[in-house]
């Protein structure tokens, strides 16, 4: 049966290729992007006249508005793929001191997910983009009280989204599925080109695993798990994710910063 699937960060890279793949299989794909022009181009690339939604995910209020816009048009969302992410940016800190990497990579996906939960069925899925780059979270830095390097902020934000994926799975044992996925290291995305100055590996590696996470039976009982596409199987994330005190601090910080718990 065709599914309704929202993909954030769908105007280029893994998000765009995943959207194109899913649309070609007959699914209803909802595209999110930050630029109206890029969204228009992405819709043409994907084909089939997909719906588009513009929002700047460095802003929590715009993430909430994005969820509201989706809910205004749909009473069911089968899959949410929180793909949008940032590694290196000319302006890494917002005016309020918050690090954009934490906001885009971990906080706004949480806002979006919580606000969309009422229309995601028990058999639905939330696929969160993690990374092989993970590091213990400096909660003070998450609150904008300490500045981090690009890699520190990126790796910590990716562990943060992995942690809250596990916490959401614990809080919602009857579903939907919450799974964190490392789509593959150094894929040929804009992030890799601009952040590391290299072409990167085949994007299809990442698009394929996101499609599997969204639809395949192998992920039907994967709630709370982490899939490492570099090794090709479910694996343990960074050991800090298993530290209940650390996970609780991250969970509490996210709740404080987003105005809602898991």
Coordinates of C-alpha atoms in Angstrom, one line a residue:
X1 CA 0.0 0.0 0.0
X2 CA 1.3 3.5 -0.8
X3 CA 2.6 5.4 2.2
X4 CA 2.6 9.1 3.0
X5 CA 6.2 10.1 3.9
X6 CA 7.6 13.4 5.0
X7 CA 11.3 13.9 4.4
X8 CA 13.1 17.0 5.9
X9 CA 16.1 18.4 4.0
X10 CA 14.7 16.9 0.8
X11 CA 16.1 19.5 -1.7
X12 CA 19.5 17.9 -2.2
X13 CA 21.7 15.0 -1.2
X14 CA 20.4 11.9 0.5
X15 CA 17.0 13.5 1.2
X16 CA 16.3 14.3 -2.5
X17 CA 17.5 10.9 -3.7
X18 CA 15.4 9.1 -1.1
X19 CA 12.4 11.2 -2.1
X20 CA 12.9 10.3 -5.7
X21 CA 13.3 6.6 -4.9
X22 CA 10.1 6.5 -2.8
X23 CA 8.0 8.5 -5.2
X24 CA 9.0 6.2 -8.1
X25 CA 7.6 3.3 -6.0
X26 CA 4.2 5.1 -5.8
X27 CA 4.4 6.6 -2.3
X28 CA 3.1 10.1 -1.5
X29 CA 6.2 12.1 -0.7
X30 CA 6.1 15.4 1.2
X31 CA 9.2 17.5 0.6
X32 CA 10.6 19.9 3.1
X33 CA 13.3 22.5 2.4
X34 CA 14.5 25.9 3.5
X35 CA 14.4 27.5 0.1
X36 CA 11.3 27.9 -2.1
X37 CA 13.4 27.9 -5.3
X38 CA 15.2 24.7 -4.3
X39 CA 11.9 23.1 -3.3
X40 CA 10.5 23.8 -6.7
X41 CA 13.5 22.3 -8.4
X42 CA 13.4 19.3 -6.1
X43 CA 9.7 18.7 -6.9
X44 CA 10.5 18.6 -10.6
X45 CA 13.3 16.2 -9.9
X46 CA 11.2 13.9 -7.8
X47 CA 8.2 14.0 -10.3
X48 CA 4.6 13.3 -9.7
X49 CA 3.8 16.8 -8.3
X50 CA 4.8 16.2 -4.7
X51 CA 3.6 18.5 -1.9
X52 CA 6.3 21.0 -0.7
X53 CA 6.7 22.6 2.7
X54 CA 9.1 25.5 3.4
X55 CA 10.6 26.0 6.9
X56 CA 13.9 27.1 8.4
X57 CA 14.7 24.4 10.9
X58 CA 17.1 26.6 12.8
X59 CA 14.0 28.1 14.3
X60 CA 11.9 26.0 16.7
X61 CA 8.7 28.0 15.9
X62 CA 9.1 27.3 12.1
X63 CA 9.5 23.6 12.9
X64 CA 6.2 23.7 14.8
X65 CA 4.6 25.6 12.0
X66 CA 5.8 22.9 9.5
X67 CA 4.1 20.2 11.6
X68 CA 0.9 22.2 11.7
X69 CA 1.0 22.8 7.9
X70 CA 1.4 19.0 7.4
X71 CA -1.5 18.2 9.8
X72 CA -3.7 20.8 8.1
X73 CA -3.4 18.8 4.9
X74 CA -3.1 15.2 6.2
X75 CA -4.8 13.2 8.9
X76 CA -2.2 10.4 8.6
X77 CA 1.5 10.4 8.2
X78 CA 3.0 6.9 7.8
X79 CA 6.7 7.8 8.0
X80 CA 8.7 10.9 9.1
X81 CA 12.3 10.9 8.0
X82 CA 14.2 13.6 10.0
X83 CA 17.0 14.0 7.4
X84 CA 17.8 17.7 7.6
X85 CA 21.2 18.4 9.1
X86 CA 24.0 20.8 9.3
X87 CA 27.8 20.4 9.9
X88 CA 29.6 23.5 8.9
X89 CA 27.9 26.9 8.5
X90 CA 29.1 30.5 8.3
X91 CA 27.0 31.4 11.3
X92 CA 27.1 28.5 13.7
X93 CA 25.5 30.4 16.6
X94 CA 22.1 32.0 16.6
X95 CA 21.5 35.5 18.1
X96 CA 20.5 33.8 21.4
X97 CA 23.8 31.9 21.5
X98 CA 22.3 28.5 20.6
X99 CA 24.5 26.3 18.3
X100 CA 22.7 25.8 15.0
X101 CA 24.0 22.2 14.9
X102 CA 22.2 21.3 18.0
X103 CA 19.0 23.1 16.9
X104 CA 18.8 21.6 13.4
X105 CA 20.2 18.2 14.1
X106 CA 18.5 17.4 17.3
X107 CA 16.0 19.9 18.7
X108 CA 13.8 20.8 15.8
X109 CA 13.4 17.2 14.8
X110 CA 12.1 16.6 18.3
X111 CA 9.7 19.4 18.0
X112 CA 8.5 18.2 14.6
X113 CA 8.1 14.6 15.7
X114 CA 6.2 15.4 18.9
X115 CA 3.8 17.7 17.0
X116 CA 3.2 15.1 14.3
X117 CA 2.8 12.1 16.6
X118 CA -1.1 12.4 16.7
X119 CA -1.2 11.6 13.0
X120 CA 1.5 8.9 12.9
X121 CA -0.1 5.5 13.4
X122 CA 1.2 2.8 15.8
X123 CA 2.6 0.9 12.8
X124 CA 4.2 4.1 11.5
X125 CA 7.9 5.0 11.7
X126 CA 10.1 7.9 12.7
X127 CA 13.6 7.6 11.1
X128 CA 16.2 9.9 12.6
X129 CA 19.5 10.6 10.9
X130 CA 22.3 9.8 13.2
X131 CA 26.0 9.4 12.2
X132 CA 29.1 7.4 12.9
X133 CA 30.4 10.6 14.4
X134 CA 29.0 10.6 18.0
X135 CA 30.3 12.1 21.2
X136 CA 29.0 12.6 24.8
X137 CA 26.8 15.7 24.9
X138 CA 27.9 18.8 26.7
X139 CA 24.6 20.0 28.1
X140 CA 25.9 23.4 28.8
X141 CA 26.9 23.7 25.1
X142 CA 23.4 22.5 24.1
X143 CA 22.0 25.4 26.1
X144 CA 24.3 27.8 24.2
X145 CA 26.5 28.5 27.2
X146 CA 29.7 27.1 25.7
X147 CA 31.0 27.2 22.1
X148 CA 32.1 24.0 20.4
X149 CA 34.1 23.3 17.2
X150 CA 32.2 22.2 14.1
X151 CA 32.9 18.5 14.7
X152 CA 32.3 18.6 18.4
X153 CA 28.9 20.2 17.9
X154 CA 28.0 17.9 15.0
X155 CA 29.0 14.7 16.8
X156 CA 27.3 15.7 20.0
X157 CA 24.1 16.7 18.2
X158 CA 24.0 13.3 16.5
X159 CA 24.3 11.4 19.8
X160 CA 21.6 13.7 21.2
X161 CA 19.1 12.6 18.4
X162 CA 20.2 9.0 18.9
X163 CA 19.5 9.3 22.7
X164 CA 16.0 10.9 22.2
X165 CA 15.1 8.2 19.6
X166 CA 15.7 5.6 22.4
X167 CA 13.8 7.7 24.9
X168 CA 10.8 8.1 22.6
X169 CA 10.8 4.4 22.0
X170 CA 10.7 3.8 25.7
X171 CA 7.9 6.3 26.2
X172 CA 5.8 4.9 23.3
X173 CA 6.2 1.1 23.5
X174 CA 3.1 0.5 21.4
X175 CA 4.5 2.5 18.5
X176 CA 5.3 4.1 16.2
X177 CA 8.9 2.8 15.6
X178 CA 11.6 5.3 16.5
X179 CA 15.0 4.3 14.9
X180 CA 18.3 6.2 14.5
X181 CA 20.3 5.5 11.4
X182 CA 23.8 6.2 10.3
X183 CA 23.2 6.3 6.6
X184 CA 26.9 5.8 5.8
X185 CA 30.0 7.8 6.3
X186 CA 31.2 10.6 3.9
X187 CA 28.5 10.2 1.3
X188 CA 28.4 12.5 -1.6
X189 CA 26.3 15.2 0.0
X190 CA 26.6 19.0 0.0
X191 CA 27.6 18.7 3.7
X192 CA 30.6 16.4 2.9
X193 CA 31.7 18.6 -0.1
X194 CA 31.6 21.8 1.9
X195 CA 32.7 20.4 5.2
X196 CA 35.4 18.0 4.1
X197 CA 36.3 19.2 0.6
X198 CA 35.8 15.7 -1.0
X199 CA 33.4 14.2 -3.5
X200 CA 32.2 11.4 -1.1
X201 CA 30.7 8.0 -1.6
X202 CA 27.6 7.0 -3.6
X203 CA 24.5 8.7 -2.3
X204 CA 22.5 5.6 -3.2
X205 CA 24.1 3.9 -0.2
X206 CA 22.3 6.3 2.1
X207 CA 19.0 6.5 0.1
X208 CA 18.7 2.7 0.1
X209 CA 19.0 2.4 3.9
X210 CA 16.6 5.2 4.5
X211 CA 14.1 3.5 2.2
X212 CA 14.6 0.2 4.1
X213 CA 14.2 1.9 7.5
X214 CA 11.0 3.6 6.3
X215 CA 9.4 0.5 4.8
X216 CA 11.1 -2.8 5.2
X217 CA 10.1 -5.6 7.6
X218 CA 13.6 -5.7 9.1
X219 CA 12.9 -2.4 10.8
X220 CA 9.3 -3.3 12.0
X221 CA 10.5 -4.1 15.5
X222 CA 13.6 -1.8 15.6
X223 CA 12.1 0.9 17.9
X224 CA 14.8 2.3 20.1
X225 CA 17.7 0.8 18.1
X226 CA 20.6 2.3 16.1
X227 CA 21.5 1.0 12.6
X228 CA 25.0 1.5 11.5
X229 CA 25.1 1.4 7.7
X230 CA 28.9 1.4 7.7
X231 CA 28.9 -2.1 9.2
X232 CA 25.5 -3.0 7.7
X233 CA 23.7 -4.0 10.9
X234 CA 22.1 -2.8 14.1
X235 CA 24.8 -1.8 16.5
X236 CA 25.5 0.0 19.8
X237 CA 25.8 3.7 19.5
X238 CA 28.4 5.6 21.5
X239 CA 28.6 4.2 25.0
X240 CA 27.4 7.5 26.5
X241 CA 23.9 6.6 25.2
X242 CA 23.7 3.7 27.6
X243 CA 24.7 5.8 30.5
X244 CA 21.3 6.5 32.1
X245 CA 22.4 9.6 34.0
X246 CA 23.9 11.1 30.8
X247 CA 20.8 10.1 28.8
X248 CA 18.6 11.7 31.4
X249 CA 20.5 14.9 31.4
X250 CA 20.2 15.1 27.6
X251 CA 16.5 14.2 27.7
X252 CA 15.9 16.9 30.3
X253 CA 17.8 19.5 28.3
X254 CA 15.9 18.8 25.2
X255 CA 12.6 19.0 27.1
X256 CA 13.6 22.3 28.5
X257 CA 14.8 23.8 25.2
X258 CA 11.9 22.6 23.1
X259 CA 9.1 23.0 25.7
X260 CA 8.1 19.3 25.7
X261 CA 9.2 15.9 26.9
X262 CA 9.2 12.6 25.2

